[in-house]
């Protein structure tokens, strides 16, 4: 998994975990393979002892959470009889005692692990567990979005290179464009977001290259997102659900796009956007 997801989304999740739980230390990382996670991000740590630590499935508290695919906790890490102790030196260097570990699970597959910890041997309550699980869910959702993006990108890169594709193939391209546009606001990684927008532009320009273009029209990103949904046949309500907006907001973006395109109906707006190379 690229470092950017680890750095961007993991840092945000660890910060949310500390703020919502009150735990002074949070750390975590994604799996490099099926059985090993690397601790890449620390929040609130006083040393670098945990950074870069490779956690094996079944070893230590985090390894136990990975192996069982469920949250695990200890009140006093060093004296716990319920975990193995391969990582005691690093844990002791940071002065951690009470620790919770939560696996990041995407489609039943463990993709990472998050930890929250105290420097006192105190039993962790439901609030702490809930906060840790919620932070892991945040990372899970980011990975789900990235997986969807990568899958769509792999398909659309092939489609966009053939502007002579059959009409039915271009319907697939248009659907992929709509889905990619809907995913853009959910992507945290700036590099991936930029790649996403680049591919959307290529899809639109490849389709538009098949016909002469009038002077360029500038649409705001959300106006284009709404128009892509409309082009796929979505009502304002459906577009709002897909984009996470209110129906009234969708209507406002659509009106603005229609005005810029000189269109009086939804269909005219879609046709004008395609001719301008804004939609495939």
XYZ file of C-alpha atoms in Angstrom:
280
model
C 0.000 0.000 0.000
C 1.450 3.382 -0.980
C 2.992 5.399 1.798
C 0.709 8.361 1.069
C -2.395 6.562 2.374
C -0.484 5.443 5.445
C 0.802 8.946 6.101
C -2.332 10.964 5.326
C -5.257 8.853 6.493
C -3.451 7.079 9.342
C -2.268 10.381 10.832
C -5.796 11.779 10.695
C -7.265 8.630 12.273
C -4.705 8.601 15.104
C -5.376 12.264 15.871
C -9.135 11.593 15.995
C -8.517 8.587 18.239
C -6.556 10.653 20.760
C -9.099 13.473 20.768
C -12.148 11.244 21.131
C -10.708 8.820 23.683
C -8.392 11.008 25.724
C -5.568 8.506 25.270
C -2.180 10.247 25.247
C -0.544 7.939 22.688
C -1.768 6.484 19.397
C 0.139 4.692 16.654
C -0.419 2.302 13.792
C 0.357 1.120 10.299
C -0.840 -0.909 7.339
C 0.071 -4.463 6.425
C 2.985 -4.910 4.042
C 1.843 -8.481 3.316
C -0.685 -10.965 4.661
C 1.039 -11.353 8.046
C 3.144 -8.285 8.779
C 2.245 -4.687 9.660
C 4.774 -1.864 9.955
C 4.228 0.866 12.547
C 4.643 3.940 10.369
C 2.742 6.686 12.202
C 2.955 7.905 15.801
C 0.862 10.529 17.570
C 1.711 11.653 21.087
C 4.789 9.449 21.387
C 7.768 10.745 23.342
C 10.344 8.520 21.619
C 10.821 6.884 18.219
C 11.062 3.406 19.746
C 7.865 2.179 18.075
C 8.453 3.700 14.635
C 9.263 1.128 11.978
C 8.434 -1.806 14.249
C 7.251 -4.791 12.186
C 4.328 -6.597 13.847
C 3.820 -10.246 12.929
C 0.371 -11.837 13.046
C -0.051 -13.598 16.388
C 2.828 -11.754 18.093
C 2.229 -9.165 20.785
C -1.066 -7.350 21.238
C -1.307 -5.966 17.715
C -0.340 -9.303 16.202
C -3.086 -10.948 18.236
C -5.625 -8.397 16.928
C -4.442 -9.103 13.369
C -4.656 -12.875 13.811
C -8.099 -12.792 15.457
C -9.384 -9.924 13.295
C -10.917 -8.223 16.341
C -9.964 -5.575 18.957
C -7.746 -6.711 21.823
C -6.607 -4.912 24.968
C -4.390 -5.391 28.020
C -4.402 -3.497 31.298
C -0.660 -3.912 31.837
C 1.277 -4.860 28.712
C 4.398 -6.141 30.443
C 2.685 -8.472 32.877
C -0.103 -9.732 30.612
C -0.266 -13.494 30.204
C -2.598 -13.262 27.232
C -0.050 -12.027 24.702
C 3.488 -12.886 23.641
C 6.214 -10.397 24.502
C 8.437 -9.943 21.433
C 7.981 -6.156 21.513
C 8.400 -5.472 25.230
C 11.594 -3.459 24.755
C 9.988 -0.932 22.391
C 6.834 -0.711 24.512
C 8.896 -0.160 27.658
C 11.001 2.513 25.966
C 7.817 4.499 25.298
C 6.562 3.758 28.834
C 3.255 2.211 27.759
C 1.169 0.072 30.119
C -2.538 -0.101 29.170
C -2.950 -0.673 25.424
C -5.767 -1.383 22.954
C -5.166 -2.657 19.399
C -7.820 -2.626 16.662
C -7.427 -4.257 13.253
C -8.324 -2.365 10.081
C -10.502 -4.846 8.168
C -11.617 -4.313 4.565
C -13.917 -6.953 3.060
C -12.922 -9.477 5.735
C -9.233 -8.941 5.092
C -6.995 -7.306 7.714
C -5.183 -4.377 6.132
C -3.674 -2.642 9.150
C -3.728 -2.102 12.895
C -4.293 0.934 15.167
C -3.202 1.254 18.800
C -4.172 3.559 21.634
C -2.261 3.552 24.914
C -1.872 4.920 28.436
C 1.262 5.144 30.530
C -0.629 3.815 33.570
C -2.093 0.322 34.141
C -5.772 1.305 33.959
C -8.598 -0.843 32.595
C -9.869 0.679 29.361
C -13.609 1.334 29.169
C -16.221 1.178 26.434
C -15.616 4.779 25.395
C -11.992 4.001 24.605
C -12.880 0.851 22.675
C -15.552 2.699 20.694
C -13.131 5.507 19.817
C -10.468 3.042 18.675
C -12.933 1.077 16.553
C -14.263 4.311 15.005
C -10.725 5.392 14.085
C -10.090 2.033 12.437
C -13.352 2.401 10.495
C -12.140 5.746 9.167
C -9.032 4.088 7.732
C -11.129 1.223 6.384
C -13.368 3.634 4.485
C -10.367 5.432 3.019
C -8.963 2.108 1.799
C -12.325 1.091 0.327
C -12.442 4.347 -1.618
C -8.874 3.896 -2.812
C -9.576 0.320 -3.922
C -12.594 1.509 -5.911
C -10.559 4.305 -7.470
C -7.713 2.004 -8.472
C -10.137 -0.495 -9.986
C -11.883 2.198 -12.002
C -8.582 3.735 -13.079
C -7.267 0.413 -14.354
C -10.351 0.055 -16.572
C -10.594 3.629 -17.763
C -6.903 3.918 -18.704
C -7.533 1.302 -21.377
C -10.791 2.835 -22.548
C -9.458 6.366 -22.791
C -6.691 5.352 -25.200
C -9.206 4.323 -27.879
C -11.388 7.285 -28.928
C -12.793 5.128 -31.770
C -14.446 2.754 -29.327
C -17.929 1.529 -30.160
C -20.875 3.587 -28.817
C -21.776 0.930 -26.260
C -18.201 1.026 -24.960
C -18.450 4.786 -24.520
C -21.484 4.297 -22.323
C -19.183 2.333 -20.015
C -16.677 5.178 -20.175
C -19.359 7.671 -19.225
C -20.442 5.552 -16.275
C -16.817 5.226 -15.126
C -16.407 9.002 -15.418
C -19.479 9.579 -13.250
C -18.245 7.143 -10.603
C -14.776 8.677 -10.568
C -16.172 12.197 -10.213
C -18.310 11.038 -7.276
C -15.243 9.556 -5.562
C -13.033 12.655 -5.879
C -14.364 14.459 -2.744
C -13.833 11.297 -0.659
C -10.142 10.897 -1.545
C -7.765 12.178 1.141
C -4.489 11.516 -0.673
C -3.692 14.655 -2.781
C -1.637 12.707 -5.335
C -4.415 10.187 -5.903
C -7.006 12.956 -6.124
C -4.927 14.708 -8.776
C -4.543 11.463 -10.712
C -8.302 10.963 -10.493
C -9.033 14.408 -11.890
C -6.463 13.890 -14.656
C -8.123 10.659 -15.769
C -11.560 12.319 -15.642
C -10.197 15.032 -17.899
C -8.749 12.464 -20.282
C -12.061 10.623 -20.451
C -13.914 13.818 -21.232
C -11.397 15.068 -23.798
C -11.139 11.700 -25.543
C -14.886 11.643 -26.050
C -14.961 15.272 -27.072
C -12.178 14.716 -29.601
C -14.634 12.840 -31.782
C -16.495 16.053 -32.575
C -15.512 19.740 -33.006
C -15.534 21.735 -29.771
C -17.005 25.177 -29.236
C -15.114 27.664 -27.016
C -14.191 26.207 -23.630
C -16.669 26.514 -20.753
C -15.471 26.519 -17.166
C -17.565 24.564 -14.662
C -16.886 24.308 -10.942
C -15.936 20.777 -9.754
C -19.286 20.219 -8.024
C -21.203 21.501 -11.048
C -19.375 18.910 -13.129
C -20.048 16.200 -10.532
C -23.785 16.933 -10.645
C -23.817 17.074 -14.429
C -22.038 13.705 -14.635
C -24.787 12.173 -12.502
C -27.495 13.822 -14.599
C -25.822 12.494 -17.768
C -26.150 8.988 -16.308
C -29.894 9.510 -15.859
C -29.919 10.341 -12.150
C -32.648 12.507 -10.664
C -31.671 15.349 -8.327
C -32.465 13.110 -5.359
C -30.325 10.238 -6.616
C -27.471 12.624 -7.488
C -27.672 14.102 -3.993
C -27.399 10.639 -2.432
C -24.432 9.670 -4.607
C -22.553 12.899 -3.936
C -23.445 13.336 -0.276
C -25.277 16.613 -0.927
C -28.752 17.999 -0.237
C -31.227 17.864 -3.171
C -31.569 21.661 -3.012
C -27.792 22.010 -3.322
C -27.764 19.688 -6.325
C -30.501 21.772 -7.938
C -28.444 24.924 -7.382
C -25.320 23.426 -8.957
C -27.345 22.164 -11.915
C -28.947 25.580 -12.506
C -25.522 27.223 -12.416
C -24.067 24.687 -14.873
C -27.011 25.121 -17.230
C -26.589 28.895 -17.170
C -22.867 28.661 -17.998
C -23.558 26.213 -20.817
C -26.414 28.290 -22.232
C -28.792 25.357 -21.768
C -32.496 25.502 -20.920
C -32.994 21.816 -20.058
C -31.018 19.068 -18.358
C -30.569 17.254 -21.667
C -29.289 20.381 -23.394
C -26.784 20.867 -20.555
C -25.448 17.316 -20.937
C -25.156 17.655 -24.724
C -23.403 21.028 -24.413
C -20.987 19.656 -21.803
C -20.087 16.734 -24.060
C -19.528 19.005 -27.028
C -17.278 21.169 -24.856
C -15.255 18.125 -23.851
C -16.325 18.407 -20.204
C -18.112 15.034 -20.159
C -17.371 11.840 -22.113
